[in-house]
Amino acid sequence: MTINSLDPVDIGALRTLVLVYDLQSFSSAAERLNVNQSTISYTVERLRGAFQDPLFVRQGNGVTATERCAALVLWARETIGQIEGLASPAEFDPAVAKGTITISCNHHERQTLIPQFSARLRSAAPHARLVLLDAAGHGNVHLKQNQCDIVLGPVGIIGENFYRRHILTDHYVCVMDPANALARGRITLSAYCKAEHVFVTHNGEWQPLYIDVLKAKGIVLEPAITLPSHDSLERIIPGSSLIAAIPHHLARAMQGGLHIAPLPFRVPISIDMYWSARTAKSGLHKWARSLLAEVAKESAVAAK
């Protein structure tokens, strides 16, 4: 390989390489970038010549990466992050900062952390924009495909180019109508198991963490109702004998007057913040991450 053969390798080409790798499709990458598929094909052909490798081969309706391509993508992610970090201003002033902060999270974080974060953001950085994505079990995909800057929630994202910061430890509690017989006194494990349960599965993509704890005890619950999100609990539970195990911080944020009771077993929920090398050194995003951590710390103190 000669020096000149690397001329087609620029940051735009590297972004295209990573996107095709993540989506496993030329057409999907073209749609995401709002360009013709021929533009994607042309860029990949230039990279194929530069690295003397096919990079992608057809497989069904999509493409799969070669071993050389997978290694290049790892390098490309880090390189893109480093270049974007160098392009960020050395000094950051939120009052004049412009840009977008995209956060992927679930109903729990949108109800408990985002309202205060949004208010602080708008006050300190009025020219910055906030975009929220519904994680629904796909937060790791949103981050790896550069659809978001931050992922919040009880997820695990592994990789050399991803960073994690623990910001909050929550735990499950039980919510029910105040007239429910279980609202009188402490709930025993036997009474809890006999109750009518509501499960929240985030569109079927997530299993509540307490399920595995119960299975370890040899207990398998059959839900009376399964919901895609927590957002309708306040309208479904009142006037019924239904109960639901949900995060404590979320239960505190509800306005429906539901009774909150401890579960007969304790299951912690680790709320973590993830980001990638792409925004690791960005002034706006570093500031936003610090602000989120500050809001989470204050929320934890208020919940005690």
mmCIF file of C-alpha atoms in Angstrom:
data_model
loop_
_atom_site.group_PDB
_atom_site.id
_atom_site.type_symbol
_atom_site.label_atom_id
_atom_site.label_comp_id
_atom_site.label_asym_id
_atom_site.label_seq_id
_atom_site.Cartn_x
_atom_site.Cartn_y
_atom_site.Cartn_z
ATOM 1 C CA MET A 1 0.000 0.000 0.000
ATOM 2 C CA THR A 2 1.405 3.382 -0.959
ATOM 3 C CA ILE A 3 0.843 6.704 0.810
ATOM 4 C CA ASN A 4 -1.353 7.879 -2.072
ATOM 5 C CA SER A 5 -3.675 4.895 -1.707
ATOM 6 C CA LEU A 6 -4.865 6.333 1.621
ATOM 7 C CA ASP A 7 -6.016 9.609 0.086
ATOM 8 C CA PRO A 8 -9.720 8.532 -0.016
ATOM 9 C CA VAL A 9 -9.683 8.045 3.775
ATOM 10 C CA ASP A 10 -11.270 11.141 5.355
ATOM 11 C CA ILE A 11 -13.571 11.536 8.353
ATOM 12 C CA GLY A 12 -16.681 11.480 6.141
ATOM 13 C CA ALA A 13 -15.627 8.171 4.609
ATOM 14 C CA LEU A 14 -14.912 6.743 8.055
ATOM 15 C CA ARG A 15 -18.380 7.793 9.259
ATOM 16 C CA THR A 16 -19.899 5.998 6.268
ATOM 17 C CA LEU A 17 -17.846 2.879 6.978
ATOM 18 C CA VAL A 18 -19.017 2.769 10.600
ATOM 19 C CA LEU A 19 -22.649 3.411 9.669
ATOM 20 C CA VAL A 20 -22.773 0.642 7.048
ATOM 21 C CA TYR A 21 -21.116 -1.685 9.565
ATOM 22 C CA ASP A 22 -23.689 -0.851 12.262
ATOM 23 C CA LEU A 23 -26.727 -1.065 9.995
ATOM 24 C CA GLN A 24 -25.410 -3.938 7.843
ATOM 25 C CA SER A 25 -27.008 -2.283 4.855
ATOM 26 C CA PHE A 26 -25.978 0.191 2.145
ATOM 27 C CA SER A 27 -29.565 1.335 1.606
ATOM 28 C CA SER A 28 -30.222 1.905 5.330
ATOM 29 C CA ALA A 29 -27.011 3.922 5.599
ATOM 30 C CA ALA A 30 -28.058 6.020 2.599
ATOM 31 C CA GLU A 31 -31.461 6.657 4.169
ATOM 32 C CA ARG A 32 -29.885 7.662 7.493
ATOM 33 C CA LEU A 33 -27.520 10.120 5.738
ATOM 34 C CA ASN A 34 -30.233 11.298 3.317
ATOM 35 C CA VAL A 35 -28.106 10.511 0.248
ATOM 36 C CA ASN A 36 -28.421 8.176 -2.749
ATOM 37 C CA GLN A 37 -27.319 4.588 -2.291
ATOM 38 C CA SER A 38 -24.829 5.131 -5.107
ATOM 39 C CA THR A 39 -23.053 7.683 -2.899
ATOM 40 C CA ILE A 40 -22.591 5.047 -0.204
ATOM 41 C CA SER A 41 -21.409 2.491 -2.750
ATOM 42 C CA TYR A 42 -18.901 4.940 -4.214
ATOM 43 C CA THR A 43 -17.457 5.734 -0.779
ATOM 44 C CA VAL A 44 -17.131 2.047 0.124
ATOM 45 C CA GLU A 45 -15.461 1.321 -3.229
ATOM 46 C CA ARG A 46 -12.874 4.037 -2.516
ATOM 47 C CA LEU A 47 -12.199 2.510 0.896
ATOM 48 C CA ARG A 48 -11.942 -0.958 -0.612
ATOM 49 C CA GLY A 49 -9.203 0.323 -2.890
ATOM 50 C CA ALA A 50 -7.443 2.124 -0.065
ATOM 51 C CA PHE A 51 -7.356 -0.893 2.257
ATOM 52 C CA GLN A 52 -7.150 -3.632 -0.404
ATOM 53 C CA ASP A 53 -10.058 -5.509 1.123
ATOM 54 C CA PRO A 54 -13.718 -6.076 0.108
ATOM 55 C CA LEU A 55 -14.795 -4.764 3.559
ATOM 56 C CA PHE A 56 -18.408 -5.924 3.055
ATOM 57 C CA VAL A 57 -19.885 -8.958 1.310
ATOM 58 C CA ARG A 58 -23.494 -9.596 0.434
ATOM 59 C CA GLN A 59 -25.506 -11.766 2.833
ATOM 60 C CA GLY A 60 -29.241 -12.092 2.260
ATOM 61 C CA ASN A 61 -30.821 -8.651 2.030
ATOM 62 C CA GLY A 62 -27.880 -6.961 3.730
ATOM 63 C CA VAL A 63 -24.128 -7.085 4.012
ATOM 64 C CA THR A 64 -21.702 -8.567 6.508
ATOM 65 C CA ALA A 65 -18.284 -7.169 7.363
ATOM 66 C CA THR A 66 -14.989 -8.898 6.671
ATOM 67 C CA GLU A 67 -12.547 -9.489 9.524
ATOM 68 C CA ARG A 68 -10.395 -6.621 8.238
ATOM 69 C CA CYS A 69 -13.420 -4.318 8.148
ATOM 70 C CA ALA A 70 -14.371 -5.103 11.756
ATOM 71 C CA ALA A 71 -10.866 -4.140 12.887
ATOM 72 C CA LEU A 72 -10.991 -0.942 10.816
ATOM 73 C CA VAL A 73 -14.336 0.031 12.348
ATOM 74 C CA LEU A 74 -12.887 -0.219 15.856
ATOM 75 C CA TRP A 75 -10.057 2.076 14.795
ATOM 76 C CA ALA A 76 -12.442 4.409 12.933
ATOM 77 C CA ARG A 77 -14.717 4.901 15.973
ATOM 78 C CA GLU A 78 -11.758 5.933 18.111
ATOM 79 C CA THR A 79 -10.312 8.151 15.392
ATOM 80 C CA ILE A 80 -13.610 9.969 14.813
ATOM 81 C CA GLY A 81 -13.962 10.565 18.553
ATOM 82 C CA GLN A 82 -10.427 11.941 18.799
ATOM 83 C CA ILE A 83 -10.886 14.267 15.827
ATOM 84 C CA GLU A 84 -14.196 15.586 17.163
ATOM 85 C CA GLY A 85 -12.580 16.084 20.557
ATOM 86 C CA LEU A 86 -9.790 18.163 19.004
ATOM 87 C CA ALA A 87 -12.402 20.233 17.179
ATOM 88 C CA SER A 88 -14.200 21.103 20.421
ATOM 89 C CA PRO A 89 -13.419 24.523 21.943
ATOM 90 C CA ALA A 90 -10.791 24.431 24.697
ATOM 91 C CA GLU A 91 -13.006 26.632 26.885
ATOM 92 C CA PHE A 92 -16.713 26.063 27.252
ATOM 93 C CA ASP A 93 -19.365 28.624 28.141
ATOM 94 C CA PRO A 94 -22.883 27.121 28.345
ATOM 95 C CA ALA A 95 -24.470 30.574 28.011
ATOM 96 C CA VAL A 96 -23.332 30.860 24.384
ATOM 97 C CA ALA A 97 -23.049 27.165 23.506
ATOM 98 C CA LYS A 98 -24.929 25.818 20.504
ATOM 99 C CA GLY A 99 -25.526 22.190 19.660
ATOM 100 C CA THR A 100 -27.791 19.244 20.351
ATOM 101 C CA ILE A 101 -27.783 16.820 23.255
ATOM 102 C CA THR A 102 -29.598 13.594 22.391
ATOM 103 C CA ILE A 103 -30.436 11.268 25.284
ATOM 104 C CA SER A 104 -31.825 7.750 25.001
ATOM 105 C CA CYS A 105 -33.718 6.694 28.130
ATOM 106 C CA ASN A 106 -36.910 5.096 29.422
ATOM 107 C CA HIS A 107 -40.075 6.397 31.106
ATOM 108 C CA HIS A 108 -38.359 6.079 34.505
ATOM 109 C CA GLU A 109 -35.616 8.600 33.647
ATOM 110 C CA ARG A 110 -37.969 10.872 31.703
ATOM 111 C CA GLN A 111 -40.192 11.188 34.776
ATOM 112 C CA THR A 112 -37.525 11.414 37.478
ATOM 113 C CA LEU A 113 -34.387 13.066 36.058
ATOM 114 C CA ILE A 114 -35.173 14.727 32.747
ATOM 115 C CA PRO A 115 -37.651 17.390 33.989
ATOM 116 C CA GLN A 116 -35.093 18.948 36.355
ATOM 117 C CA PHE A 117 -32.266 18.427 33.869
ATOM 118 C CA SER A 118 -34.267 20.118 31.113
ATOM 119 C CA ALA A 119 -35.045 23.120 33.322
ATOM 120 C CA ARG A 120 -31.391 23.524 34.307
ATOM 121 C CA LEU A 121 -30.282 23.083 30.714
ATOM 122 C CA ARG A 122 -32.668 25.716 29.381
ATOM 123 C CA SER A 123 -31.613 28.155 32.089
ATOM 124 C CA ALA A 124 -27.846 27.764 31.729
ATOM 125 C CA ALA A 125 -27.568 26.912 28.014
ATOM 126 C CA PRO A 126 -30.553 28.540 26.259
ATOM 127 C CA HIS A 127 -29.155 27.972 22.749
ATOM 128 C CA ALA A 128 -28.604 24.220 23.187
ATOM 129 C CA ARG A 129 -31.241 21.760 22.033
ATOM 130 C CA LEU A 130 -32.393 18.641 23.869
ATOM 131 C CA VAL A 131 -33.688 15.570 22.009
ATOM 132 C CA LEU A 132 -35.047 12.495 23.813
ATOM 133 C CA LEU A 133 -35.262 8.995 22.357
ATOM 134 C CA ASP A 134 -37.282 6.150 23.866
ATOM 135 C CA ALA A 135 -34.655 3.517 24.715
ATOM 136 C CA ALA A 136 -37.150 0.624 25.072
ATOM 137 C CA GLY A 137 -34.309 -1.872 25.327
ATOM 138 C CA HIS A 138 -32.387 -0.376 22.405
ATOM 139 C CA GLY A 139 -30.288 2.271 24.134
ATOM 140 C CA ASN A 140 -27.094 0.389 23.330
ATOM 141 C CA VAL A 141 -28.030 0.348 19.639
ATOM 142 C CA HIS A 142 -28.804 4.079 19.690
ATOM 143 C CA LEU A 143 -25.351 4.786 21.122
ATOM 144 C CA LYS A 144 -23.415 2.414 18.892
ATOM 145 C CA GLN A 145 -25.130 3.781 15.783
ATOM 146 C CA ASN A 146 -24.488 7.400 16.870
ATOM 147 C CA GLN A 147 -28.209 8.135 17.133
ATOM 148 C CA CYS A 148 -27.724 9.520 20.638
ATOM 149 C CA ASP A 149 -25.007 11.125 22.757
ATOM 150 C CA ILE A 150 -25.989 9.699 26.150
ATOM 151 C CA VAL A 151 -27.802 6.566 27.293
ATOM 152 C CA LEU A 152 -29.438 6.574 30.733
ATOM 153 C CA GLY A 153 -30.775 3.512 32.476
ATOM 154 C CA PRO A 154 -30.109 0.075 33.972
ATOM 155 C CA VAL A 155 -28.238 -1.200 30.920
ATOM 156 C CA GLY A 156 -24.793 -2.604 30.233
ATOM 157 C CA ILE A 157 -22.845 -1.303 27.244
ATOM 158 C CA ILE A 158 -19.439 -2.875 26.744
ATOM 159 C CA GLY A 159 -16.637 -1.674 24.482
ATOM 160 C CA GLU A 160 -13.332 0.145 24.499
ATOM 161 C CA ASN A 161 -14.900 3.248 22.974
ATOM 162 C CA PHE A 162 -17.732 3.540 25.504
ATOM 163 C CA TYR A 163 -17.648 5.189 28.884
ATOM 164 C CA ARG A 164 -19.821 4.604 31.959
ATOM 165 C CA ARG A 165 -20.645 6.629 35.048
ATOM 166 C CA HIS A 166 -22.945 5.405 37.797
ATOM 167 C CA ILE A 167 -25.285 8.237 38.798
ATOM 168 C CA LEU A 168 -28.101 6.713 40.845
ATOM 169 C CA THR A 169 -29.119 3.545 42.695
ATOM 170 C CA ASP A 170 -32.868 3.000 42.836
ATOM 171 C CA HIS A 171 -34.856 0.004 44.078
ATOM 172 C CA TYR A 172 -38.236 -1.583 43.452
ATOM 173 C CA VAL A 173 -41.338 -0.801 45.511
ATOM 174 C CA CYS A 174 -44.943 -1.920 45.184
ATOM 175 C CA VAL A 175 -47.730 0.456 44.073
ATOM 176 C CA MET A 176 -51.446 -0.204 44.437
ATOM 177 C CA ASP A 177 -54.810 1.405 45.073
ATOM 178 C CA PRO A 178 -54.980 2.767 48.663
ATOM 179 C CA ALA A 179 -58.051 0.586 49.235
ATOM 180 C CA ASN A 180 -56.164 -2.602 48.336
ATOM 181 C CA ALA A 181 -56.004 -5.022 51.269
ATOM 182 C CA LEU A 182 -52.214 -5.214 50.807
ATOM 183 C CA ALA A 183 -51.963 -1.521 51.628
ATOM 184 C CA ARG A 184 -52.669 -2.366 55.287
ATOM 185 C CA GLY A 185 -49.430 -3.307 56.994
ATOM 186 C CA ARG A 186 -46.310 -4.974 55.698
ATOM 187 C CA ILE A 187 -46.621 -7.228 52.640
ATOM 188 C CA THR A 188 -45.450 -10.807 53.098
ATOM 189 C CA LEU A 189 -43.838 -12.736 50.249
ATOM 190 C CA SER A 190 -46.739 -15.187 50.231
ATOM 191 C CA ALA A 191 -49.335 -12.390 49.947
ATOM 192 C CA TYR A 192 -47.303 -10.655 47.261
ATOM 193 C CA CYS A 193 -47.131 -13.804 45.138
ATOM 194 C CA LYS A 194 -50.908 -14.345 45.378
ATOM 195 C CA ALA A 195 -51.727 -10.810 44.198
ATOM 196 C CA GLU A 196 -52.799 -9.737 40.716
ATOM 197 C CA HIS A 197 -49.696 -8.337 39.039
ATOM 198 C CA VAL A 198 -48.952 -5.802 36.346
ATOM 199 C CA PHE A 199 -45.685 -6.304 34.447
ATOM 200 C CA VAL A 200 -43.947 -3.560 32.469
ATOM 201 C CA THR A 201 -41.743 -4.946 29.686
ATOM 202 C CA HIS A 202 -40.800 -1.884 27.585
ATOM 203 C CA ASN A 203 -42.460 -3.169 24.423
ATOM 204 C CA GLY A 204 -41.466 -6.732 25.238
ATOM 205 C CA GLU A 205 -37.767 -5.866 25.050
ATOM 206 C CA TRP A 206 -37.075 -5.879 28.801
ATOM 207 C CA GLN A 207 -37.652 -8.177 31.752
ATOM 208 C CA PRO A 208 -38.039 -6.459 35.147
ATOM 209 C CA LEU A 209 -34.963 -7.139 37.287
ATOM 210 C CA TYR A 210 -36.992 -8.563 40.174
ATOM 211 C CA ILE A 211 -38.226 -11.452 38.020
ATOM 212 C CA ASP A 212 -34.846 -13.203 38.190
ATOM 213 C CA VAL A 213 -34.713 -12.675 41.966
ATOM 214 C CA LEU A 214 -38.078 -14.408 42.330
ATOM 215 C CA LYS A 215 -37.072 -17.218 39.960
ATOM 216 C CA ALA A 216 -34.006 -17.839 42.135
ATOM 217 C CA LYS A 217 -36.460 -18.414 44.989
ATOM 218 C CA GLY A 218 -38.424 -20.851 42.813
ATOM 219 C CA ILE A 219 -41.260 -18.349 42.264
ATOM 220 C CA VAL A 220 -42.780 -17.700 38.837
ATOM 221 C CA LEU A 221 -45.443 -15.006 38.608
ATOM 222 C CA GLU A 222 -48.157 -14.886 35.953
ATOM 223 C CA PRO A 223 -49.110 -11.258 35.254
ATOM 224 C CA ALA A 224 -52.750 -10.271 34.951
ATOM 225 C CA ILE A 225 -51.738 -7.358 32.706
ATOM 226 C CA THR A 226 -48.550 -6.696 30.728
ATOM 227 C CA LEU A 227 -47.821 -3.119 29.676
ATOM 228 C CA PRO A 228 -45.266 -1.692 27.215
ATOM 229 C CA SER A 229 -44.422 1.207 29.540
ATOM 230 C CA HIS A 230 -45.067 2.636 33.001
ATOM 231 C CA ASP A 231 -46.994 5.609 31.599
ATOM 232 C CA SER A 232 -50.516 4.174 32.064
ATOM 233 C CA LEU A 233 -50.158 2.629 35.536
ATOM 234 C CA GLU A 234 -51.778 5.630 37.220
ATOM 235 C CA ARG A 235 -54.935 5.053 35.176
ATOM 236 C CA ILE A 236 -55.052 1.255 35.241
ATOM 237 C CA ILE A 237 -54.379 0.481 38.916
ATOM 238 C CA PRO A 238 -56.836 2.859 40.723
ATOM 239 C CA GLY A 239 -60.062 1.092 41.717
ATOM 240 C CA SER A 240 -58.586 -2.362 41.099
ATOM 241 C CA SER A 241 -56.805 -5.071 43.091
ATOM 242 C CA LEU A 242 -53.793 -4.865 40.776
ATOM 243 C CA ILE A 243 -50.287 -4.214 42.072
ATOM 244 C CA ALA A 244 -47.063 -3.352 40.250
ATOM 245 C CA ALA A 245 -43.406 -3.442 41.267
ATOM 246 C CA ILE A 246 -41.748 -0.298 39.919
ATOM 247 C CA PRO A 247 -38.682 1.854 40.730
ATOM 248 C CA HIS A 248 -39.025 3.892 43.926
ATOM 249 C CA HIS A 249 -38.057 7.206 42.304
ATOM 250 C CA LEU A 250 -40.711 6.670 39.634
ATOM 251 C CA ALA A 251 -43.366 5.834 42.243
ATOM 252 C CA ARG A 252 -42.546 9.087 44.080
ATOM 253 C CA ALA A 253 -42.985 11.048 40.848
ATOM 254 C CA MET A 254 -46.461 9.672 40.145
ATOM 255 C CA GLN A 255 -49.393 12.005 40.721
ATOM 256 C CA GLY A 256 -52.221 9.440 40.832
ATOM 257 C CA GLY A 257 -52.371 8.942 44.604
ATOM 258 C CA LEU A 258 -51.259 5.318 44.519
ATOM 259 C CA HIS A 259 -50.153 3.690 47.759
ATOM 260 C CA ILE A 260 -46.422 2.890 47.899
ATOM 261 C CA ALA A 261 -45.252 -0.098 49.952
ATOM 262 C CA PRO A 262 -41.924 -1.919 50.360
ATOM 263 C CA LEU A 263 -41.533 -5.223 48.549
ATOM 264 C CA PRO A 264 -40.900 -8.277 50.728
ATOM 265 C CA PHE A 265 -37.490 -8.537 49.007
ATOM 266 C CA ARG A 266 -35.042 -5.861 47.902
ATOM 267 C CA VAL A 267 -33.775 -5.476 44.335
ATOM 268 C CA PRO A 268 -31.420 -2.572 43.549
ATOM 269 C CA ILE A 269 -31.592 -0.783 40.182
ATOM 270 C CA SER A 270 -28.354 0.754 38.938
ATOM 271 C CA ILE A 271 -29.015 3.829 36.792
ATOM 272 C CA ASP A 272 -25.909 4.457 34.728
ATOM 273 C CA MET A 273 -24.899 7.025 32.135
ATOM 274 C CA TYR A 274 -23.077 5.880 28.992
ATOM 275 C CA TRP A 275 -21.414 7.843 26.218
ATOM 276 C CA SER A 276 -18.911 7.174 23.447
ATOM 277 C CA ALA A 277 -15.526 8.504 22.379
ATOM 278 C CA ARG A 278 -17.385 10.612 19.815
ATOM 279 C CA THR A 279 -18.536 13.085 22.492
ATOM 280 C CA ALA A 280 -16.074 12.271 25.287
ATOM 281 C CA LYS A 281 -14.168 15.553 24.872
ATOM 282 C CA SER A 282 -16.987 17.768 23.616
ATOM 283 C CA GLY A 283 -17.428 20.776 25.890
ATOM 284 C CA LEU A 284 -21.218 20.808 25.584
ATOM 285 C CA HIS A 285 -21.595 17.101 26.246
ATOM 286 C CA LYS A 286 -19.092 17.000 29.118
ATOM 287 C CA TRP A 287 -21.064 19.808 30.752
ATOM 288 C CA ALA A 288 -24.385 18.042 30.102
ATOM 289 C CA ARG A 289 -23.092 14.815 31.649
ATOM 290 C CA SER A 290 -21.953 16.685 34.752
ATOM 291 C CA LEU A 291 -25.333 18.371 35.003
ATOM 292 C CA LEU A 292 -27.149 15.030 34.735
ATOM 293 C CA ALA A 293 -24.971 13.559 37.480
ATOM 294 C CA GLU A 294 -25.704 16.581 39.681
ATOM 295 C CA VAL A 295 -29.463 16.263 39.138
ATOM 296 C CA ALA A 296 -29.298 12.532 39.924
ATOM 297 C CA LYS A 297 -27.373 13.177 43.148
ATOM 298 C CA GLU A 298 -29.967 15.697 44.299
ATOM 299 C CA SER A 299 -32.768 13.271 43.400
ATOM 300 C CA ALA A 300 -31.153 10.542 45.508
ATOM 301 C CA VAL A 301 -30.894 12.875 48.508
ATOM 302 C CA ALA A 302 -34.545 13.954 48.159
ATOM 303 C CA ALA A 303 -35.701 10.316 48.049
ATOM 304 C CA LYS A 304 -34.160 9.440 51.425
#
